[in-house]
mmCIF file of C-alpha atoms in Angstrom:
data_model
loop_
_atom_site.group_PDB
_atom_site.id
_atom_site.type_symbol
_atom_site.label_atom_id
_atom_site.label_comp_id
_atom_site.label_asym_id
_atom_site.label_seq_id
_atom_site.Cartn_x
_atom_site.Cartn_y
_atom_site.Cartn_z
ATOM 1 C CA UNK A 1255 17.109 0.942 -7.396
ATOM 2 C CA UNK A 1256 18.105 1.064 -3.818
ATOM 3 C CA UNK A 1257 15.070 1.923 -2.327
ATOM 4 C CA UNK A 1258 13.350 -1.372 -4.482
ATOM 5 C CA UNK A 1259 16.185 -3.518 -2.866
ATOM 6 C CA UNK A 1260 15.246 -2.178 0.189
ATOM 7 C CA UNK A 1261 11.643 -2.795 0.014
ATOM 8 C CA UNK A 1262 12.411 -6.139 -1.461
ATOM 9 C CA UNK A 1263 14.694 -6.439 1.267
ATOM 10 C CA UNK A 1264 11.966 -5.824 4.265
ATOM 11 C CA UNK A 1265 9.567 -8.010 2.399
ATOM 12 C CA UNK A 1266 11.326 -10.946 2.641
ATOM 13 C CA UNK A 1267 12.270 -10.445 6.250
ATOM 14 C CA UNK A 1268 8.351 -9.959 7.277
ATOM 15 C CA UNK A 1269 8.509 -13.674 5.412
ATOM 16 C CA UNK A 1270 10.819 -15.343 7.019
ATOM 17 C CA UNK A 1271 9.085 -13.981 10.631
ATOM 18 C CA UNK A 1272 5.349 -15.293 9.236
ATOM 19 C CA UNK A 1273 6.765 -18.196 8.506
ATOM 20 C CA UNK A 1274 7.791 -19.135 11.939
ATOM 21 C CA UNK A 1275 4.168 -18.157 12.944
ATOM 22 C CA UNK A 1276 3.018 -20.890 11.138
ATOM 23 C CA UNK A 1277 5.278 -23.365 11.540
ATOM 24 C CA UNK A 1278 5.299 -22.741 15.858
ATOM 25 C CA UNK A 1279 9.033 -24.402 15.919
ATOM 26 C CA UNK A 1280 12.497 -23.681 15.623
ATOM 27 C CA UNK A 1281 13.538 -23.899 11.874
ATOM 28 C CA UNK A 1282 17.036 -24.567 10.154
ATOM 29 C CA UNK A 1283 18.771 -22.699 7.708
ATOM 30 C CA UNK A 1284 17.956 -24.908 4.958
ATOM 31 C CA UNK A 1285 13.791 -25.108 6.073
ATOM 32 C CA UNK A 1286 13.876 -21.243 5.952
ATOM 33 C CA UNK A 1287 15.405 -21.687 2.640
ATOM 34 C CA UNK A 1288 12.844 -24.463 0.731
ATOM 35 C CA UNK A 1289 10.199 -22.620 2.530
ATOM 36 C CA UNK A 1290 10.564 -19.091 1.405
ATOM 37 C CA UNK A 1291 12.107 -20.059 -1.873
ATOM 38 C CA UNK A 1292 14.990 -17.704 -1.009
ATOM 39 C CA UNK A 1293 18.569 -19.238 -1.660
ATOM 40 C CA UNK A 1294 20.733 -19.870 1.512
ATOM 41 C CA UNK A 1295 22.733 -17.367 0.787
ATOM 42 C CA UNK A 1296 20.144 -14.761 0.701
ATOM 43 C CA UNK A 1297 18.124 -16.068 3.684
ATOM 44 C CA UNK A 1298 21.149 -16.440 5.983
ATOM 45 C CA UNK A 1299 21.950 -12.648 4.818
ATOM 46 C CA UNK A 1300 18.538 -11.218 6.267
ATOM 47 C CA UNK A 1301 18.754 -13.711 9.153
ATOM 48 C CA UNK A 1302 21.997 -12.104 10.560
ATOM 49 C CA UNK A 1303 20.037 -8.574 10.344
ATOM 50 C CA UNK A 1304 17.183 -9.720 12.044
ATOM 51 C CA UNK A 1305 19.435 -11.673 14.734
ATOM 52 C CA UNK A 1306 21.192 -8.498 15.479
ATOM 53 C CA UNK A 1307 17.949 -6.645 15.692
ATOM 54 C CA UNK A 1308 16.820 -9.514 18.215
ATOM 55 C CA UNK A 1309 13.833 -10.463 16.259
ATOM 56 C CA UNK A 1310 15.573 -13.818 15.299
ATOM 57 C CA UNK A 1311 17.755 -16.096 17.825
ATOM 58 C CA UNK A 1312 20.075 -18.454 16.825
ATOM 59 C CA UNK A 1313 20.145 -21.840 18.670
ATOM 60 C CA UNK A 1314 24.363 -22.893 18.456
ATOM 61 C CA UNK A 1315 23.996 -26.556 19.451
ATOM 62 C CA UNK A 1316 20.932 -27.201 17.410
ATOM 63 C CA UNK A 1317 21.732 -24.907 14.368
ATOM 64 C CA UNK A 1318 18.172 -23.810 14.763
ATOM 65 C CA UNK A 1319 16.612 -20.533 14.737
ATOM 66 C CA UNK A 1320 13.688 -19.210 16.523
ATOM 67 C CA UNK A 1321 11.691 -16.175 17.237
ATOM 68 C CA UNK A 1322 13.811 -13.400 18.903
ATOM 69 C CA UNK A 1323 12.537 -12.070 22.220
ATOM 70 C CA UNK A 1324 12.195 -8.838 20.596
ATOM 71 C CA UNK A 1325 9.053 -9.543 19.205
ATOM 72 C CA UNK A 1326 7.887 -10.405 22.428
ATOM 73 C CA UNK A 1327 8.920 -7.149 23.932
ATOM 74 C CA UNK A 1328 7.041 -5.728 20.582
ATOM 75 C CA UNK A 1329 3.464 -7.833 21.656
ATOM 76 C CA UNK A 1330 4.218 -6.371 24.978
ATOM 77 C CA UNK A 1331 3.762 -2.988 23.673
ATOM 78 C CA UNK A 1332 0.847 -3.646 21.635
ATOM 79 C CA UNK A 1333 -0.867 -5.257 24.570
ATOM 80 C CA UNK A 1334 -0.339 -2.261 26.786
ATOM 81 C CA UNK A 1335 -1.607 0.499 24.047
ATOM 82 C CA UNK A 1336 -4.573 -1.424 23.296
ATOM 83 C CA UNK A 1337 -5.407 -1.734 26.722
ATOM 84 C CA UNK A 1338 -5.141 2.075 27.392
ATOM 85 C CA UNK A 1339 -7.494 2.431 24.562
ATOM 86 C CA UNK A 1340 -9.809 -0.024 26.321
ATOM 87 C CA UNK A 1341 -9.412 1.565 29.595
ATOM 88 C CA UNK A 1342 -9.843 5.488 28.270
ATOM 89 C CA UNK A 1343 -12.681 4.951 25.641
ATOM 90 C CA UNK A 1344 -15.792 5.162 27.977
ATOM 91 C CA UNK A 1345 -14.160 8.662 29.661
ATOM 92 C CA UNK A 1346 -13.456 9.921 26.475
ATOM 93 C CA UNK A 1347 -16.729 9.387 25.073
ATOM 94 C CA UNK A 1348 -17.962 11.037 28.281
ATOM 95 C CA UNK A 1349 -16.025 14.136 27.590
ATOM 96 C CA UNK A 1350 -17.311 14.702 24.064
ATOM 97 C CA UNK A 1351 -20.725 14.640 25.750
ATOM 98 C CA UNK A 1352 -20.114 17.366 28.254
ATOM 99 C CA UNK A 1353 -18.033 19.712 25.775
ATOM 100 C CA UNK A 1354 -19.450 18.672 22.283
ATOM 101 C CA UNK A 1355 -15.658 18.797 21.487
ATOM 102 C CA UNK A 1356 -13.528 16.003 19.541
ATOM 103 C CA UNK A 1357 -11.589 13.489 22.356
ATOM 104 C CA UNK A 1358 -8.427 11.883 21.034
ATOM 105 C CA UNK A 1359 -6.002 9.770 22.805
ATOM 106 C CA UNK A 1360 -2.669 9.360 21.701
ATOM 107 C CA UNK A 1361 0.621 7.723 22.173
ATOM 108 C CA UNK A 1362 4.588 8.738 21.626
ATOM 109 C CA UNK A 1363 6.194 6.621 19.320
ATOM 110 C CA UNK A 1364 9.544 7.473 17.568
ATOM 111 C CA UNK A 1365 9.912 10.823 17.161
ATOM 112 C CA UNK A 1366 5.751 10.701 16.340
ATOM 113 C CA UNK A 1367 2.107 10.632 17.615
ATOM 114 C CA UNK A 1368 -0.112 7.472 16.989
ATOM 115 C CA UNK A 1369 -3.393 8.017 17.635
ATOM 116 C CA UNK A 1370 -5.338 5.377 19.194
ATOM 117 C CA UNK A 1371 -8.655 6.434 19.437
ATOM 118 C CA UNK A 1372 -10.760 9.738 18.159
ATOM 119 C CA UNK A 1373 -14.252 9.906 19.818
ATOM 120 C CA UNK A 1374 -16.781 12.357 17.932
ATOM 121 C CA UNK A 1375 -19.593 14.103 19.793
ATOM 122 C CA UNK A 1376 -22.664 12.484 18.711
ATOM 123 C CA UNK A 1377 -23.951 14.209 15.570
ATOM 124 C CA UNK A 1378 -21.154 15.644 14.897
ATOM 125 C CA UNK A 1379 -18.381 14.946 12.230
ATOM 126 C CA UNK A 1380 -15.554 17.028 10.654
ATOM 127 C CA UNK A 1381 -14.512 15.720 7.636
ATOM 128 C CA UNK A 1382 -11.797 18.364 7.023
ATOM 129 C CA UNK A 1383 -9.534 17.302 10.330
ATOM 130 C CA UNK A 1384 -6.327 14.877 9.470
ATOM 131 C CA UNK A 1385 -6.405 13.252 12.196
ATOM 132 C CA UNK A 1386 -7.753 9.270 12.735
ATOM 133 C CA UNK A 1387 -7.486 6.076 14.527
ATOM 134 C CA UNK A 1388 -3.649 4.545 13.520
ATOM 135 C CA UNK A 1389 -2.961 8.646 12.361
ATOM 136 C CA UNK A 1390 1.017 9.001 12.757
ATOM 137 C CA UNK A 1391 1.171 13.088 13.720
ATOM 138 C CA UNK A 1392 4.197 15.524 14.073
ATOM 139 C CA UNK A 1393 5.493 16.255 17.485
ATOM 140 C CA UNK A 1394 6.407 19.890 16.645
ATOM 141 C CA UNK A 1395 2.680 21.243 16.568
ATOM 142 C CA UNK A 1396 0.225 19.125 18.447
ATOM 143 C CA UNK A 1397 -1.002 19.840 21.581
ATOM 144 C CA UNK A 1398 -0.328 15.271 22.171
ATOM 145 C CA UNK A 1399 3.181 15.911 20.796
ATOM 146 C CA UNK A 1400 3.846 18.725 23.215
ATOM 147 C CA UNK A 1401 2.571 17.000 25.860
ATOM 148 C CA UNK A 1402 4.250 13.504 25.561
ATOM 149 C CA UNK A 1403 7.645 14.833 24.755
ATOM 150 C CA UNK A 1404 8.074 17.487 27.842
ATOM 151 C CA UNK A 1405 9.105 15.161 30.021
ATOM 152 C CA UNK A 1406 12.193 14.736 28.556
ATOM 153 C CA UNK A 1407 15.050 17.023 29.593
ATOM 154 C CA UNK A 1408 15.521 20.361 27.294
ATOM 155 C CA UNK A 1409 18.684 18.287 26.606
ATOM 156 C CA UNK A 1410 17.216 15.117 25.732
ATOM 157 C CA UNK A 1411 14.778 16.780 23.227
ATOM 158 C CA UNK A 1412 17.375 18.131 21.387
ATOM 159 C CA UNK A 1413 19.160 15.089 20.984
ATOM 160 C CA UNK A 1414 15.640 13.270 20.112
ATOM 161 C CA UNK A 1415 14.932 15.762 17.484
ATOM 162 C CA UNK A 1416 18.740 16.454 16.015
ATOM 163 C CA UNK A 1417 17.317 15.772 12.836
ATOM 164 C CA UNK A 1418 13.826 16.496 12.895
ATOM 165 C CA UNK A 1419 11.876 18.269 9.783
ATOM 166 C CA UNK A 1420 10.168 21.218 11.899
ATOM 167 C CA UNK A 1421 7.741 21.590 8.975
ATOM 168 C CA UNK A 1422 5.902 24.598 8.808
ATOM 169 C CA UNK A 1423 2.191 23.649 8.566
ATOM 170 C CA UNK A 1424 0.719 27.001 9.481
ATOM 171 C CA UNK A 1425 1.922 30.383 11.087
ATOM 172 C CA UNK A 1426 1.726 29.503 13.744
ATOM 173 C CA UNK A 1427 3.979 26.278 13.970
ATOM 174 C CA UNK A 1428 7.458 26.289 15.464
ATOM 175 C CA UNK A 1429 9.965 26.989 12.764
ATOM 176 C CA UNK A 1430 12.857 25.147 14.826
ATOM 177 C CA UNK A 1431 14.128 23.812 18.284
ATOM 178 C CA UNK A 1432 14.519 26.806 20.023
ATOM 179 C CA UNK A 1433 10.699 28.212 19.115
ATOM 180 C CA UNK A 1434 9.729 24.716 20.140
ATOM 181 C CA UNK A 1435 11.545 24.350 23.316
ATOM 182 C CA UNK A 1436 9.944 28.112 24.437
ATOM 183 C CA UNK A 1437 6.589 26.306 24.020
ATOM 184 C CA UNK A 1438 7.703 23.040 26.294
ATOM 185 C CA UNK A 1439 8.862 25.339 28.696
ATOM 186 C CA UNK A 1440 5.189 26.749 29.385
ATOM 187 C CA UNK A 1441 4.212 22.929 28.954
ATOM 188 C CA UNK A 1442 5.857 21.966 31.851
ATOM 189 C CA UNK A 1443 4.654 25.550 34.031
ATOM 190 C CA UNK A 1444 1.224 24.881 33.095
ATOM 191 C CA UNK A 1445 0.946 20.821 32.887
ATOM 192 C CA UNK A 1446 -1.227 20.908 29.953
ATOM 193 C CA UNK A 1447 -0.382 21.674 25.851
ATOM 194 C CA UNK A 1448 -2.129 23.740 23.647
ATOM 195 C CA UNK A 1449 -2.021 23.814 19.696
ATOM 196 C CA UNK A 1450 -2.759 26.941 18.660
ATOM 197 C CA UNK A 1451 -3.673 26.157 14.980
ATOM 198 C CA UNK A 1452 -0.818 24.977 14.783
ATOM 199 C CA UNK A 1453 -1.155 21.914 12.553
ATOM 200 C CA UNK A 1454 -4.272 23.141 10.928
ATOM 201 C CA UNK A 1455 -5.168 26.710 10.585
ATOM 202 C CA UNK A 1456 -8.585 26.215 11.496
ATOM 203 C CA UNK A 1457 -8.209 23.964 14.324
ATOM 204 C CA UNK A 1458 -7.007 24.371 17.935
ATOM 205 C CA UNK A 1459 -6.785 21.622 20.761
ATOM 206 C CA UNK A 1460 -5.854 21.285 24.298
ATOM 207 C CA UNK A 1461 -4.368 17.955 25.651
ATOM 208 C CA UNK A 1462 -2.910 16.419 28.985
ATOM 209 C CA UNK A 1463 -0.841 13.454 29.995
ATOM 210 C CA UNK A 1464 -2.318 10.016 31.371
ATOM 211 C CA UNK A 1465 0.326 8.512 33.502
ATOM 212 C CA UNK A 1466 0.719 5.174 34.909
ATOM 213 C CA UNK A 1467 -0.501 5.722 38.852
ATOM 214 C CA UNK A 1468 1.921 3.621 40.817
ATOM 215 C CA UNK A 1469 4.920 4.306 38.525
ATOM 216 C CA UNK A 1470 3.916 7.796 37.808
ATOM 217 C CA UNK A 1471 5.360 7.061 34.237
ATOM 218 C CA UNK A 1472 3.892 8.902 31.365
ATOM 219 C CA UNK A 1473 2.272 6.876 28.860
ATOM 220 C CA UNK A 1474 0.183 8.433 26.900
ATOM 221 C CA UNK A 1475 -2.172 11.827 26.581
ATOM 222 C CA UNK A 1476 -5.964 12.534 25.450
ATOM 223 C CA UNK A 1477 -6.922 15.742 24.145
ATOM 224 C CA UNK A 1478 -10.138 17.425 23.248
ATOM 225 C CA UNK A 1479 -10.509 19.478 19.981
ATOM 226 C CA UNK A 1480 -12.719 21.561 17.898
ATOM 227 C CA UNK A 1481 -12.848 24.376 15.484
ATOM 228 C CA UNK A 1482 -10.770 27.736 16.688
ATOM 229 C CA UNK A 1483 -13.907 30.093 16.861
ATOM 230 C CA UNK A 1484 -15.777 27.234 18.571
ATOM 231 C CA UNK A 1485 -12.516 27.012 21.152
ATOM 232 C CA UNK A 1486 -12.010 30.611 21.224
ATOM 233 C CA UNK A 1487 -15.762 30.955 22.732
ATOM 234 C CA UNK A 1488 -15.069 27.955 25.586
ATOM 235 C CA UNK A 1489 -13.818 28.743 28.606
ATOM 236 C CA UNK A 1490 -10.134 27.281 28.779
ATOM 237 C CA UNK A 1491 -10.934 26.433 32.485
ATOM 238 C CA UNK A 1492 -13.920 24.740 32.010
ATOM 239 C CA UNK A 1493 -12.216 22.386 29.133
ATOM 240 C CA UNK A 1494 -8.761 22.087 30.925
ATOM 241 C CA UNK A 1495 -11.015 20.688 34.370
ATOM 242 C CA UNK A 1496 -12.767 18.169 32.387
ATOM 243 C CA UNK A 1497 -9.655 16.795 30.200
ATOM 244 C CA UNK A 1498 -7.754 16.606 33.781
ATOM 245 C CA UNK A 1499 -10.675 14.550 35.287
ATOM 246 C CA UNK A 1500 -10.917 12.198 32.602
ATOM 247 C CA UNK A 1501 -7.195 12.037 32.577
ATOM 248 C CA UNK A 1502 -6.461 11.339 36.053
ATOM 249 C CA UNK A 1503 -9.404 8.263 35.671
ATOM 250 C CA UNK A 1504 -7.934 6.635 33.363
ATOM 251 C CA UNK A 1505 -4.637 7.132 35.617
ATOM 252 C CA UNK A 1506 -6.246 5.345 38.201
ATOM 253 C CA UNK A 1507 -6.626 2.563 35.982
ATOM 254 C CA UNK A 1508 -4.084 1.745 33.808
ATOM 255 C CA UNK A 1509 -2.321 1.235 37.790
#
């Protein structure tokens, strides 16, 4: 029962902030109410929540209340990841020429991986691999994960992932913080991550961070991928030089 009040609960909310979309004005209390047909009581219950969250904000001398500026922070964010996508598409499609390998970009997003674009070489497909545009992937054992998370302190980590499931998707993936730590260490020697089929037992990637140039801030990485024999038969050098390239591009770009 409390997970379908809690569902209810977040459905209403996404109301009351579509209905402010379409209405492109402060509202009051009782036009949130006759609009939604949610009582008062209910409406000024998930109002306070969403004020706190600073999604709403509450006008005192007009009794009004208006989008918060955290959806505006939220568009922000949106605006910047689509246009790293823009930006890194043409170099990622480049590297899946050169290496006939699978290029990904990704982003860091709590305690997850988003990926924002997967670029096949052309004629090939893999059906079998999880990943895909909007995929949300585990930290713990992808070559992205490791990547955008070393730059926190050994400290930090462990405080980011107090209470994270180190799920055991293969053999090979780190069991808890300490096995996953060992592998951030030789992140942070080597500045790029590997997954050793980690997350799938029959694939293995390598991946490196884009950064943004002037700030020197890391925002996201792109990786390339294939099948472990295929990998296995590539010279790491080779694949590591081309990822970097492409990488430091898109750098150049994003500014």
């Amino acid at each position: 029962m409390e997970n379908q009040y809690n569902v209810r609960a977040v459905e209403r909310s996404l109301i009351i902030l579509e209905l402010f979309k379409e209405a492109n004005k402060p509202l009051s209390l009782t036009e949130i109410s006759l609009q939604t047909d949610l009582s008062k009581t209910t409406a000024l219950r998930l109002l306070t929540t969403l004020m706190e969250k600073g999604f709403i904000h509450f006008d005192e001398e007009s009794k009004k209340y208006s989008l918060g500026f955290e959806l505006f922070m939220l568009g922000q964010s949106l605006s910047q990841s689509l246009d790293i996508r823009n930006i890194a598409e043409p170099y990622l499609k480049e590297l899946t020429v050169e290496t006939k390998l699978i290029a990904h970009l990704g982003i860091y997003d709590n305690n997850h991986i988003v990926i924002l674009e997967k670029v096949f070489p052309e004629g090939r497909h893999f059906q079998k691999m999880y990943s895909r545009v909007g995929a949300i992937l585990p930290i713990h054992c992808t070559s992205l994960g490791k990547i955008l998370i070393s730059d926190k302190s050994d400290n930090e980590i462990r405080k980011t992932l107090e209470k994270y499931n180190f799920y055991p998707f293969t053999e090979n993936t780190a069991r808890n913080i300490d096995q996953f730590l060992d592998m951030i260490h030789e992140v942070r020697k080597s500045g790029y991550a590997m997954d050793n089929c980690e997350h799938e037992p029959y694939v293995k990637c390598m991946a490196v961070p884009v950064f943004k140039s002037k700030k020197n801030e890391m925002v996201a990485s792109i990786s390339l991928t294939g099948i472990k024999e295929e990998i296995n038969n590539m010279d790491p050098k080779y694949v590591l030089e081309n990822l970097c390239k492409a990488a430091r591009a898109i750098s150049s770009k994003i500014g």
